[in-house]
Amino acid sequence: MGNLFVKDIAEQLTKALELSVEEISAMVEVPPDSAMGDYALPCFPLAKSLRKAPNLIAEELASMFVATERISGVRATGPYLNFFVNTPILVRETMEAILSSDGEFGSGNQGAGKTVVIDFSSPNISKPFTIGHLRTTAIGNSLGRIYLALGWNVIGINHLGDWGAPHGMNIAAYKEWGDEEAVRNNAPYELFNLYVKFNAELEKDPSLNEQVRSWTRKLEKGDPEARSLWSWFREETIKDFNRMYERMDISFTETIGESFFHDRVDGVVDELERKKLAIESEGALVVKLDEFDMPPCILQTGHGTSLYHGRDLAAAIYRKEKYNFDRMIYTTDAGQSLHFRQFFKVLELAGYEWSADCVHVPFGVITFKEGRMSTRKGNVIFLEDALDRAVELTREIIEEKNPDLSNKEQIAEEVGVGAIIYADLDSKRTRDVLFDWDEILNFNGETGPYIQYTYARYCSVLRKYGEGVPAPDLDYALLEEPESVAVVKCLGQFPDRIYSAAEAYEPSIVANYLIGLCTAANRFYNAHRVVSDDMELSRVRVALVYAITIVLARGLHLLGMKAPEEM
């Protein structure tokens, strides 16, 4: 296992560097070229504390390092201290760990006894899922699976946008042009069309805003008609959301809207007033944050209407009381970064020490060649249309390449949906994603379907071999070719990649790792016959193929994708 090798390195260096084994282990990385070494310690971060040039630090550490059973050699190369492992031990320990993992290789216990709350997806009611909802949904779902693999108790929360002025506008639009039967037949899409129409009319006649304000006030004050329409819109929309979540294999511990916290905001505001934090400013109730170089956090408007700052504060306090989390993660686009800075700072000022455990995980937006999406202008792509199109393309490829494939419809669905999810997760989350059909639905190269196809290919090899799960007592020394060793080394990095993804809140680390594993695996497959006349060699190569399928299936699961055994 890779971490045992890193532990050997760290334990020897801890005295020289006066750092803990954990701190040194976190610094160790894998060089881009195996010829440079199997592991490397960059010495740049040590220069300040040791008051020496990084290359001199590397040379001194190399001179004092003693080879171990696992670490066979060390070499200073410029500012890096490079380590070379005992390859036969690496191969044997890695293979034994994977084959004895019961399919759970890469799992850890770093989060044992800890709870993480992940707030993700959180669409607004009265609108269908658009491609813009994909990022928070895919990233949050993957992070939940990654944390679960590391032993955390994961609480996934879908915090619906179901309160405030947009819903006053929904009611106003329905009262102006709505058709009850049309809404019952296709609620989210019909309500969306009404919303777009109202905004178009609003540009011509700003006085319509008074209708929005009026219905918003009625909704907040409990007006029966406003509440009845709102409740109906909410119920019908959630039904459609659940259909989409089921299609993407996503579930939540709790689905709860902003509306749930409407009656709790007053208590939070009262507390902030008692603590001399909430003050009146230009008619509104705010918490001043000037000294922290932020604009005021507005809790209530001059009309007494609550805003999302207050509801988010109430929700956070509620979640801490209910789940006593050790970490709470919010996955939203980077445009909301200021809101979360304000929100977390108010919690801190109010004396909630656990505010330090709240994390905003921002991501870039999805853009189009024609520009950014605009819900108000109706310039959107519905997620359902994107998934349908991806599935249809997959279906066409199956008909062309493998028309006799059983379960064609199920596989087309799994691969098509996986293509869309992977396209969202394969780059760093902070980057904007250009939604380009030619790229997202390209089934060649570094895509989700490429990983799924590689997995299916090796499942086929195992079926043809036909002798079940490889026995553990194998001669792993036979895996000595460079291509085989490269695959095993890559497999051994999987646990570290999962941990890194959790610490960086970055599913792309797992997504990119799987592409690298597929590349290494296919080099091995193209260079060597898996099953040959040499029975012992065949058995150990089949074991390697089996190990590849275990890690690919596990990695796909962590991304929220299926692993079809045939394609």
Coordinates of C-alpha atoms in Angstrom, one line a residue:
M1 CA 0.0 0.0 0.0
G2 CA 1.3 3.5 -0.9
N3 CA 0.6 5.0 2.5
L4 CA 2.9 2.4 4.2
F5 CA 5.7 3.5 1.9
V6 CA 5.0 7.2 2.6
K7 CA 4.9 6.3 6.4
D8 CA 8.4 4.8 6.2
I9 CA 9.6 8.0 4.6
A10 CA 7.9 10.3 7.1
E11 CA 9.0 8.3 10.1
Q12 CA 12.7 8.7 9.2
L13 CA 12.4 12.4 8.4
T14 CA 10.3 13.5 11.4
K15 CA 13.3 14.1 13.7
A16 CA 15.4 15.9 11.2
L17 CA 12.5 18.2 10.2
E18 CA 10.8 18.5 13.6
L19 CA 7.4 17.8 11.9
S20 CA 4.9 15.1 12.6
V21 CA 4.6 12.0 10.5
E22 CA 1.2 13.3 9.3
E23 CA 2.6 16.7 8.3
I24 CA 5.4 15.1 6.3
S25 CA 3.1 12.5 4.7
A26 CA 0.9 15.3 3.5
M27 CA 3.9 16.9 1.7
V28 CA 5.0 13.8 -0.1
E29 CA 3.9 13.6 -3.8
V30 CA 4.2 11.3 -6.8
P31 CA 6.6 12.6 -9.5
P32 CA 5.2 13.0 -13.0
D33 CA 7.8 10.6 -14.4
S34 CA 8.6 7.3 -12.6
A35 CA 12.2 7.6 -13.7
M36 CA 12.6 10.5 -11.3
G37 CA 11.4 8.3 -8.4
D38 CA 8.3 6.7 -6.9
Y39 CA 7.8 9.4 -4.3
A40 CA 9.2 12.9 -3.8
L41 CA 9.4 15.4 -1.0
P42 CA 9.5 19.0 -2.4
C43 CA 11.8 21.0 -0.1
F44 CA 10.5 24.5 -1.0
P45 CA 8.1 24.7 2.0
L46 CA 11.0 23.8 4.3
A47 CA 13.4 26.6 3.2
K48 CA 12.0 29.3 5.5
S49 CA 12.0 27.4 8.7
L50 CA 15.4 25.7 8.1
R51 CA 16.9 28.9 6.6
K52 CA 18.5 27.0 3.8
A53 CA 18.2 26.7 0.0
P54 CA 15.8 23.9 -1.0
N55 CA 18.5 22.1 -2.9
L56 CA 20.8 22.1 0.1
I57 CA 18.0 20.7 2.3
A58 CA 17.4 17.9 -0.2
E59 CA 21.1 17.0 -0.2
E60 CA 21.4 16.9 3.6
L61 CA 18.2 14.8 4.0
A62 CA 19.5 12.4 1.3
S63 CA 22.8 11.9 3.1
M64 CA 21.1 10.9 6.4
F65 CA 18.3 8.7 5.0
V66 CA 18.8 5.0 5.5
A67 CA 17.3 2.5 3.1
T68 CA 14.5 0.3 4.5
E69 CA 12.7 -2.8 3.4
R70 CA 10.2 -0.8 1.5
I71 CA 12.3 2.2 0.4
S72 CA 15.4 1.0 -1.5
G73 CA 17.0 4.2 -2.4
V74 CA 16.9 8.0 -2.2
R75 CA 18.3 10.8 -4.4
A76 CA 18.5 14.6 -4.2
T77 CA 17.5 16.1 -7.5
G78 CA 17.6 19.9 -7.2
P79 CA 15.0 21.0 -4.6
Y80 CA 13.4 17.5 -4.5
L81 CA 14.2 14.5 -2.4
N82 CA 13.2 11.5 -4.6
F83 CA 12.5 8.0 -3.2
F84 CA 12.7 4.7 -4.9
V85 CA 10.6 1.8 -3.6
N86 CA 11.3 -1.9 -3.4
T87 CA 9.1 -2.8 -6.4
P88 CA 8.4 -6.5 -5.6
I89 CA 7.1 -5.5 -2.1
L90 CA 5.0 -2.7 -3.6
V91 CA 3.4 -5.0 -6.1
R92 CA 2.7 -7.7 -3.6
E93 CA 1.3 -5.5 -0.8
T94 CA -0.8 -3.4 -3.2
M95 CA -2.3 -6.5 -5.0
E96 CA -3.0 -8.3 -1.7
A97 CA -4.7 -5.1 -0.3
I98 CA -7.0 -4.8 -3.3
L99 CA -7.9 -8.4 -3.6
S100 CA -8.8 -8.7 0.1
S101 CA -10.8 -5.4 0.1
D102 CA -14.1 -6.9 -0.8
G103 CA -14.5 -4.3 -3.5
E104 CA -13.9 -1.4 -1.0
F105 CA -10.3 -0.7 -1.8
G106 CA -9.5 3.0 -1.1
S107 CA -11.8 3.3 1.8
G108 CA -10.4 4.7 5.1
N109 CA -11.4 5.6 8.6
Q110 CA -10.2 9.2 8.7
G111 CA -13.7 10.3 9.4
A112 CA -14.7 7.7 11.9
G113 CA -17.0 9.2 14.6
K114 CA -17.3 12.5 12.6
T115 CA -20.3 13.9 10.8
V116 CA -20.2 16.1 7.7
V117 CA -23.3 18.0 6.4
I118 CA -23.3 18.7 2.7
D119 CA -25.7 21.2 1.4
F120 CA -26.0 20.7 -2.4
S121 CA -28.3 20.8 -5.4
S122 CA -30.8 23.2 -3.8
P123 CA -32.9 24.1 -6.9
N124 CA -35.7 26.7 -6.8
I125 CA -39.2 25.4 -6.9
S126 CA -41.6 26.3 -9.8
K127 CA -38.8 25.8 -12.3
P128 CA -37.5 22.6 -14.0
F129 CA -33.9 21.3 -13.5
T130 CA -31.6 23.1 -15.9
I131 CA -28.0 22.3 -16.9
G132 CA -27.1 25.1 -14.4
H133 CA -28.2 22.9 -11.5
L134 CA -25.9 20.1 -12.6
R135 CA -22.7 21.5 -11.1
T136 CA -23.8 21.7 -7.5
T137 CA -25.7 18.4 -7.8
A138 CA -22.9 16.4 -9.3
I139 CA -20.1 17.9 -7.1
G140 CA -22.1 17.6 -3.9
N141 CA -23.2 14.1 -4.6
S142 CA -19.6 13.0 -5.4
L143 CA -18.2 14.7 -2.2
G144 CA -20.8 12.9 -0.2
R145 CA -19.7 9.5 -1.6
I146 CA -16.0 10.4 -1.1
Y147 CA -16.5 11.4 2.5
L148 CA -18.6 8.3 3.1
A149 CA -15.7 6.2 1.8
L150 CA -13.5 7.8 4.4
G151 CA -15.7 6.8 7.2
W152 CA -17.6 10.0 7.8
N153 CA -21.3 10.0 8.7
V154 CA -22.6 12.0 5.7
I155 CA -25.8 14.1 5.9
G156 CA -26.9 15.3 2.5
I157 CA -29.3 18.2 2.5
N158 CA -31.3 19.5 -0.4
H159 CA -32.1 23.1 0.8
L160 CA -34.8 24.1 -1.7
G161 CA -35.2 27.7 -2.8
D162 CA -38.9 27.9 -1.9
W163 CA -39.3 31.3 -0.2
G164 CA -39.0 35.0 -1.0
A165 CA -39.7 37.4 -3.9
P166 CA -39.3 34.9 -6.8
H167 CA -42.3 32.9 -5.4
G168 CA -44.3 36.1 -5.1
M169 CA -43.5 36.5 -8.8
N170 CA -44.6 33.0 -9.5
I171 CA -48.0 33.6 -7.9
A172 CA -48.4 36.9 -9.7
A173 CA -47.6 35.4 -13.1
Y174 CA -50.1 32.5 -12.5
K175 CA -52.8 34.9 -11.4
E176 CA -52.2 36.9 -14.5
W177 CA -52.0 34.2 -17.2
G178 CA -52.0 30.8 -15.5
D179 CA -54.0 27.8 -16.7
E180 CA -54.7 25.2 -13.9
E181 CA -54.9 22.2 -16.3
A182 CA -51.6 23.2 -18.0
V183 CA -49.9 23.4 -14.7
R184 CA -51.3 20.1 -13.5
N185 CA -50.1 18.4 -16.7
N186 CA -46.5 19.8 -16.7
A187 CA -46.0 22.0 -13.6
P188 CA -42.3 23.0 -13.6
Y189 CA -42.1 23.7 -17.3
E190 CA -45.5 25.6 -17.4
L191 CA -44.5 27.7 -14.3
F192 CA -41.2 28.4 -15.8
N193 CA -42.8 29.7 -19.0
L194 CA -45.1 32.0 -16.9
Y195 CA -42.0 33.2 -15.0
V196 CA -40.2 34.1 -18.2
K197 CA -43.3 35.8 -19.6
F198 CA -43.7 37.9 -16.4
N199 CA -40.1 39.1 -16.5
A200 CA -40.5 40.1 -20.2
E201 CA -43.7 42.1 -19.3
L202 CA -41.9 43.6 -16.3
E203 CA -39.3 45.2 -18.6
K204 CA -42.1 46.9 -20.4
D205 CA -44.2 47.8 -17.3
P206 CA -42.1 48.1 -14.1
S207 CA -45.4 48.8 -12.1
L208 CA -45.9 45.0 -12.2
N209 CA -43.3 44.8 -9.4
E210 CA -46.0 46.0 -7.0
Q211 CA -47.9 42.7 -7.7
V212 CA -44.7 40.8 -6.8
R213 CA -44.2 42.7 -3.6
S214 CA -47.9 42.3 -2.7
W215 CA -48.0 38.5 -3.2
T216 CA -44.6 38.1 -1.4
R217 CA -46.0 39.9 1.6
K218 CA -49.2 37.8 1.5
L219 CA -47.1 34.7 1.3
E220 CA -45.0 35.7 4.3
K221 CA -48.1 36.7 6.4
G222 CA -49.8 33.4 5.7
D223 CA -52.6 34.6 3.3
P224 CA -54.6 31.4 2.5
E225 CA -54.7 31.9 -1.3
A226 CA -51.0 32.7 -1.5
R227 CA -50.0 29.7 0.7
S228 CA -52.3 27.4 -1.2
L229 CA -50.9 28.3 -4.6
W230 CA -47.3 28.2 -3.3
S231 CA -47.8 24.8 -1.7
W232 CA -49.3 23.4 -4.9
F233 CA -46.4 24.7 -7.0
R234 CA -43.9 23.3 -4.5
E235 CA -45.4 19.9 -4.3
E236 CA -45.7 19.5 -8.1
T237 CA -42.1 20.7 -8.6
I238 CA -40.6 18.4 -6.0
K239 CA -42.2 15.4 -7.8
D240 CA -40.4 16.4 -10.9
F241 CA -37.1 17.0 -9.0
N242 CA -37.4 13.5 -7.5
R243 CA -37.7 12.0 -10.9
M244 CA -34.5 13.6 -12.0
Y245 CA -32.7 12.6 -8.8
E246 CA -33.7 9.0 -9.3
R247 CA -32.4 9.1 -12.8
M248 CA -29.0 10.3 -11.6
D249 CA -29.0 7.9 -8.6
I250 CA -28.9 10.8 -6.0
S251 CA -30.5 10.8 -2.6
F252 CA -30.6 13.1 0.4
T253 CA -30.9 12.6 4.1
E254 CA -33.2 15.6 4.3
T255 CA -35.0 17.7 1.7
I256 CA -36.1 20.9 3.4
G257 CA -36.8 24.4 2.0
E258 CA -36.0 27.9 3.0
S259 CA -39.6 28.2 4.0
F260 CA -39.1 25.8 7.0
F261 CA -36.8 28.5 8.5
H262 CA -39.2 31.5 7.9
D263 CA -40.6 31.2 11.4
R264 CA -37.1 30.8 12.9
V265 CA -35.6 33.9 11.5
D266 CA -37.2 36.2 14.2
G267 CA -35.4 34.3 16.9
V268 CA -32.1 34.6 15.2
V269 CA -32.7 38.4 14.6
D270 CA -33.7 38.9 18.3
E271 CA -30.4 37.2 19.3
L272 CA -28.3 39.4 17.1
E273 CA -30.1 42.4 18.4
R274 CA -29.5 41.4 22.0
K275 CA -25.8 40.9 21.1
K276 CA -25.7 44.5 19.6
L277 CA -24.9 43.0 16.2
A278 CA -28.1 43.7 14.3
I279 CA -28.9 47.4 13.8
E280 CA -31.3 49.5 11.7
S281 CA -29.9 51.1 8.6
E282 CA -31.9 53.0 6.1
G283 CA -35.0 51.2 7.3
A284 CA -33.5 47.7 6.9
L285 CA -32.1 45.5 9.7
V286 CA -28.4 44.7 9.1
V287 CA -25.2 43.5 10.6
K288 CA -22.4 45.9 9.8
L289 CA -19.2 44.3 8.5
D290 CA -17.2 47.3 7.4
E291 CA -14.2 46.5 9.5
F292 CA -14.0 43.1 7.7
D293 CA -14.0 44.8 4.3
M294 CA -17.5 43.5 3.5
P295 CA -20.9 45.3 2.9
P296 CA -23.6 44.9 5.5
C297 CA -25.3 41.5 5.9
I298 CA -29.0 42.4 5.4
L299 CA -31.4 40.4 7.6
Q300 CA -34.7 42.1 6.8
T301 CA -35.9 44.7 4.3
G302 CA -37.6 47.9 5.3
H303 CA -40.9 46.2 4.6
G304 CA -40.1 43.6 7.2
T305 CA -39.6 40.8 4.7
S306 CA -36.9 38.2 5.6
L307 CA -34.0 37.7 3.3
Y308 CA -31.8 34.6 2.6
H309 CA -29.1 35.8 5.0
G310 CA -31.4 35.4 7.9
R311 CA -32.8 32.1 6.7
D312 CA -29.3 30.7 6.1
L313 CA -28.3 31.7 9.7
A314 CA -31.4 30.0 11.1
A315 CA -30.7 26.9 9.0
A316 CA -27.1 26.6 10.1
I317 CA -28.0 26.9 13.8
Y318 CA -30.8 24.3 13.3
R319 CA -28.4 21.9 11.6
K320 CA -25.8 22.2 14.3
E321 CA -28.4 21.5 17.0
K322 CA -29.9 18.5 15.0
Y323 CA -26.7 16.9 13.6
N324 CA -23.9 18.3 15.8
F325 CA -21.7 18.2 12.6
D326 CA -17.9 18.4 12.6
R327 CA -17.9 20.0 9.2
M328 CA -20.6 21.6 7.0
I329 CA -20.0 22.1 3.3
Y330 CA -22.0 24.4 1.0
T331 CA -21.6 23.7 -2.7
T332 CA -22.7 26.8 -4.7
D333 CA -21.3 28.8 -7.6
A334 CA -18.5 31.2 -6.9
G335 CA -20.8 34.2 -7.4
Q336 CA -22.2 33.5 -3.9
S337 CA -18.8 33.7 -2.2
L338 CA -19.4 37.1 -0.6
H339 CA -22.7 35.8 0.8
F340 CA -20.9 33.0 2.6
R341 CA -18.1 35.2 3.8
Q342 CA -20.8 37.5 5.4
F343 CA -22.8 34.6 6.7
F344 CA -19.9 32.8 8.3
K345 CA -18.6 36.1 9.8
V346 CA -22.0 36.8 11.4
L347 CA -22.0 33.4 13.0
E348 CA -18.5 34.0 14.3
L349 CA -19.4 37.4 15.7
A350 CA -22.5 35.9 17.4
G351 CA -20.2 33.6 19.3
Y352 CA -20.8 30.3 17.4
E353 CA -17.3 28.8 17.5
W354 CA -18.4 26.0 15.1
S355 CA -18.6 28.7 12.4
A356 CA -15.0 27.7 11.7
D357 CA -16.3 24.3 10.6
C358 CA -18.5 25.8 7.9
V359 CA -16.9 25.7 4.4
H360 CA -18.1 27.2 1.1
V361 CA -17.0 25.1 -1.8
P362 CA -17.4 27.4 -4.8
F363 CA -17.5 26.3 -8.5
G364 CA -17.4 28.0 -11.8
V365 CA -20.5 28.5 -13.9
I366 CA -21.7 26.7 -17.0
T367 CA -21.5 29.0 -20.0
F368 CA -22.5 28.6 -23.7
K369 CA -21.0 29.8 -26.9
E370 CA -23.8 32.3 -27.0
G371 CA -23.1 33.5 -23.4
R372 CA -24.3 32.8 -19.9
M373 CA -27.7 31.3 -19.1
S374 CA -30.5 33.5 -17.9
T375 CA -33.5 31.9 -16.3
R376 CA -35.4 35.2 -16.5
K377 CA -34.9 35.4 -20.2
G378 CA -35.6 31.7 -20.8
N379 CA -32.1 31.2 -22.2
V380 CA -31.5 27.8 -20.6
I381 CA -30.9 24.1 -21.5
F382 CA -33.0 21.8 -19.4
L383 CA -31.0 19.0 -17.8
E384 CA -33.5 16.4 -18.9
D385 CA -32.9 17.4 -22.5
A386 CA -29.2 17.1 -22.1
L387 CA -29.5 13.7 -20.5
D388 CA -31.9 12.5 -23.2
R389 CA -29.6 13.7 -25.9
A390 CA -26.6 11.9 -24.4
V391 CA -28.6 8.7 -24.0
E392 CA -29.8 8.9 -27.6
L393 CA -26.2 9.3 -28.9
T394 CA -25.1 6.3 -26.8
R395 CA -28.0 4.3 -28.1
E396 CA -26.9 5.1 -31.7
I397 CA -23.3 4.1 -31.0
I398 CA -24.5 0.8 -29.4
E399 CA -26.6 0.0 -32.5
E400 CA -23.6 0.7 -34.7
K401 CA -20.9 -1.1 -32.7
N402 CA -22.7 -3.9 -30.8
P403 CA -26.4 -4.3 -31.9
D404 CA -26.7 -7.6 -30.2
L405 CA -25.8 -6.2 -26.7
S406 CA -28.3 -7.3 -24.1
N407 CA -29.9 -4.6 -21.8
K408 CA -29.2 -2.0 -24.5
E409 CA -31.6 0.6 -23.0
Q410 CA -30.2 0.3 -19.5
I411 CA -26.6 0.6 -20.7
A412 CA -27.4 3.6 -23.0
E413 CA -29.0 5.3 -19.9
E414 CA -26.0 4.5 -17.6
V415 CA -23.4 5.6 -20.2
G416 CA -25.3 8.7 -21.4
V417 CA -26.0 10.0 -17.9
G418 CA -22.5 9.2 -16.9
A419 CA -21.1 11.2 -19.8
I420 CA -22.9 14.3 -18.6
I421 CA -21.8 13.8 -15.0
Y422 CA -18.2 13.1 -15.9
A423 CA -18.0 16.2 -18.2
D424 CA -19.0 18.3 -15.2
L425 CA -16.5 16.7 -12.8
D426 CA -13.3 16.2 -14.9
S427 CA -11.9 19.7 -14.5
K428 CA -11.2 21.7 -11.4
R429 CA -14.5 22.9 -9.9
T430 CA -13.5 26.6 -9.8
R431 CA -13.1 26.7 -13.6
D432 CA -16.1 27.7 -15.7
V433 CA -17.4 24.9 -17.9
L434 CA -18.2 25.7 -21.6
F435 CA -21.2 23.6 -22.5
D436 CA -20.3 22.3 -25.9
W437 CA -22.2 19.3 -27.2
D438 CA -19.3 18.3 -29.4
E439 CA -17.0 18.0 -26.4
I440 CA -19.4 16.6 -23.8
L441 CA -20.8 14.0 -26.0
N442 CA -17.4 13.0 -27.5
F443 CA -17.1 9.3 -26.6
N444 CA -13.4 9.1 -27.5
G445 CA -10.5 10.3 -25.4
E446 CA -10.7 11.5 -21.8
T447 CA -14.4 11.1 -21.1
G448 CA -16.7 9.2 -18.8
P449 CA -17.7 6.6 -21.5
Y450 CA -13.9 5.9 -22.0
I451 CA -13.6 4.9 -18.4
Q452 CA -16.8 2.8 -18.5
Y453 CA -15.7 1.1 -21.7
T454 CA -12.3 0.2 -20.2
Y455 CA -14.1 -1.3 -17.2
A456 CA -16.4 -3.3 -19.4
R457 CA -13.5 -4.5 -21.5
Y458 CA -11.8 -6.0 -18.4
C459 CA -15.0 -7.5 -17.1
S460 CA -15.2 -9.2 -20.5
V461 CA -11.6 -10.6 -20.0
L462 CA -12.6 -12.0 -16.6
R463 CA -15.7 -13.6 -18.1
K464 CA -13.7 -15.3 -20.8
Y465 CA -11.2 -16.5 -18.2
G466 CA -14.1 -18.0 -16.4
E467 CA -12.5 -19.2 -13.2
G468 CA -14.0 -16.7 -10.7
V469 CA -12.2 -14.4 -8.3
P470 CA -8.4 -15.0 -8.4
A471 CA -6.9 -16.8 -5.4
P472 CA -4.8 -14.7 -3.0
D473 CA -1.8 -17.1 -3.0
L474 CA -0.2 -15.9 -6.3
D475 CA 3.4 -15.3 -7.4
Y476 CA 3.3 -11.5 -7.7
A477 CA 7.0 -11.4 -8.6
L478 CA 5.8 -12.4 -12.1
L479 CA 4.3 -8.9 -12.5
E480 CA 7.7 -7.5 -13.4
E481 CA 7.2 -5.9 -16.8
P482 CA 7.3 -2.1 -16.8
E483 CA 3.7 -1.9 -18.0
S484 CA 2.4 -4.2 -15.2
V485 CA 4.4 -2.4 -12.5
A486 CA 3.1 0.9 -13.8
V487 CA -0.5 -0.3 -13.4
V488 CA 0.1 -1.6 -9.8
K489 CA 1.8 1.7 -8.8
C490 CA -1.2 3.6 -10.2
L491 CA -3.7 1.3 -8.4
G492 CA -1.8 1.8 -5.1
Q493 CA -2.3 5.6 -5.4
F494 CA -6.1 5.3 -5.2
P495 CA -6.5 5.7 -1.4
D496 CA -4.4 8.8 -1.4
R497 CA -6.4 10.3 -4.3
I498 CA -9.6 9.8 -2.4
Y499 CA -8.2 11.5 0.7
S500 CA -6.8 14.4 -1.4
A501 CA -10.2 14.8 -3.1
A502 CA -11.9 15.1 0.3
E503 CA -9.4 17.5 1.7
A504 CA -9.5 19.8 -1.4
Y505 CA -13.3 19.3 -1.9
E506 CA -12.3 18.3 -5.5
P507 CA -13.9 15.3 -7.2
S508 CA -11.8 16.1 -10.3
I509 CA -8.8 14.5 -8.5
V510 CA -10.7 11.1 -8.7
A511 CA -11.9 11.8 -12.2
N512 CA -8.4 12.5 -13.5
Y513 CA -7.0 9.6 -11.6
L514 CA -9.4 7.2 -13.4
I515 CA -8.3 8.5 -16.8
G516 CA -4.6 7.9 -15.8
L517 CA -5.5 4.4 -14.6
C518 CA -7.3 3.5 -17.8
T519 CA -4.3 4.8 -19.8
A520 CA -1.9 2.6 -17.8
A521 CA -4.2 -0.4 -17.9
N522 CA -4.6 -0.2 -21.7
R523 CA -0.9 0.0 -22.2
F524 CA -0.5 -3.2 -20.2
Y525 CA -3.3 -4.8 -22.1
N526 CA -1.9 -3.9 -25.5
A527 CA 1.6 -5.0 -24.6
H528 CA 0.9 -8.4 -23.0
R529 CA -1.5 -11.3 -23.4
V530 CA -3.5 -11.7 -20.2
V531 CA -4.2 -15.4 -20.7
S532 CA -1.4 -17.5 -22.2
D533 CA 0.0 -21.1 -22.0
D534 CA 1.9 -20.1 -18.8
M535 CA -0.8 -20.9 -16.2
E536 CA 0.9 -19.1 -13.3
L537 CA 1.5 -16.0 -15.3
S538 CA -2.0 -16.1 -16.6
R539 CA -3.4 -16.3 -13.1
V540 CA -1.4 -13.3 -11.8
R541 CA -2.3 -11.2 -14.9
V542 CA -5.9 -12.1 -14.5
A543 CA -5.6 -11.0 -10.8
L544 CA -4.2 -7.6 -12.1
V545 CA -7.2 -7.2 -14.4
Y546 CA -9.5 -8.0 -11.5
A547 CA -7.8 -5.4 -9.4
I548 CA -8.2 -2.9 -12.2
T549 CA -12.0 -3.6 -12.3
I550 CA -12.3 -3.2 -8.5
V551 CA -10.7 0.3 -8.6
L552 CA -12.5 1.5 -11.7
A553 CA -15.9 0.4 -10.3
R554 CA -15.1 2.1 -7.0
G555 CA -13.9 5.3 -8.7
L556 CA -16.9 5.5 -10.9
H557 CA -19.2 5.0 -7.9
L558 CA -17.4 7.9 -6.1
L559 CA -18.2 10.2 -9.1
G560 CA -21.8 9.2 -9.1
M561 CA -21.6 7.0 -12.2
K562 CA -22.5 3.5 -13.0
A563 CA -20.1 0.7 -14.1
P564 CA -21.8 -1.4 -16.8
E565 CA -20.1 -4.8 -17.2
E566 CA -20.9 -4.9 -21.0
M567 CA -20.9 -2.1 -23.6

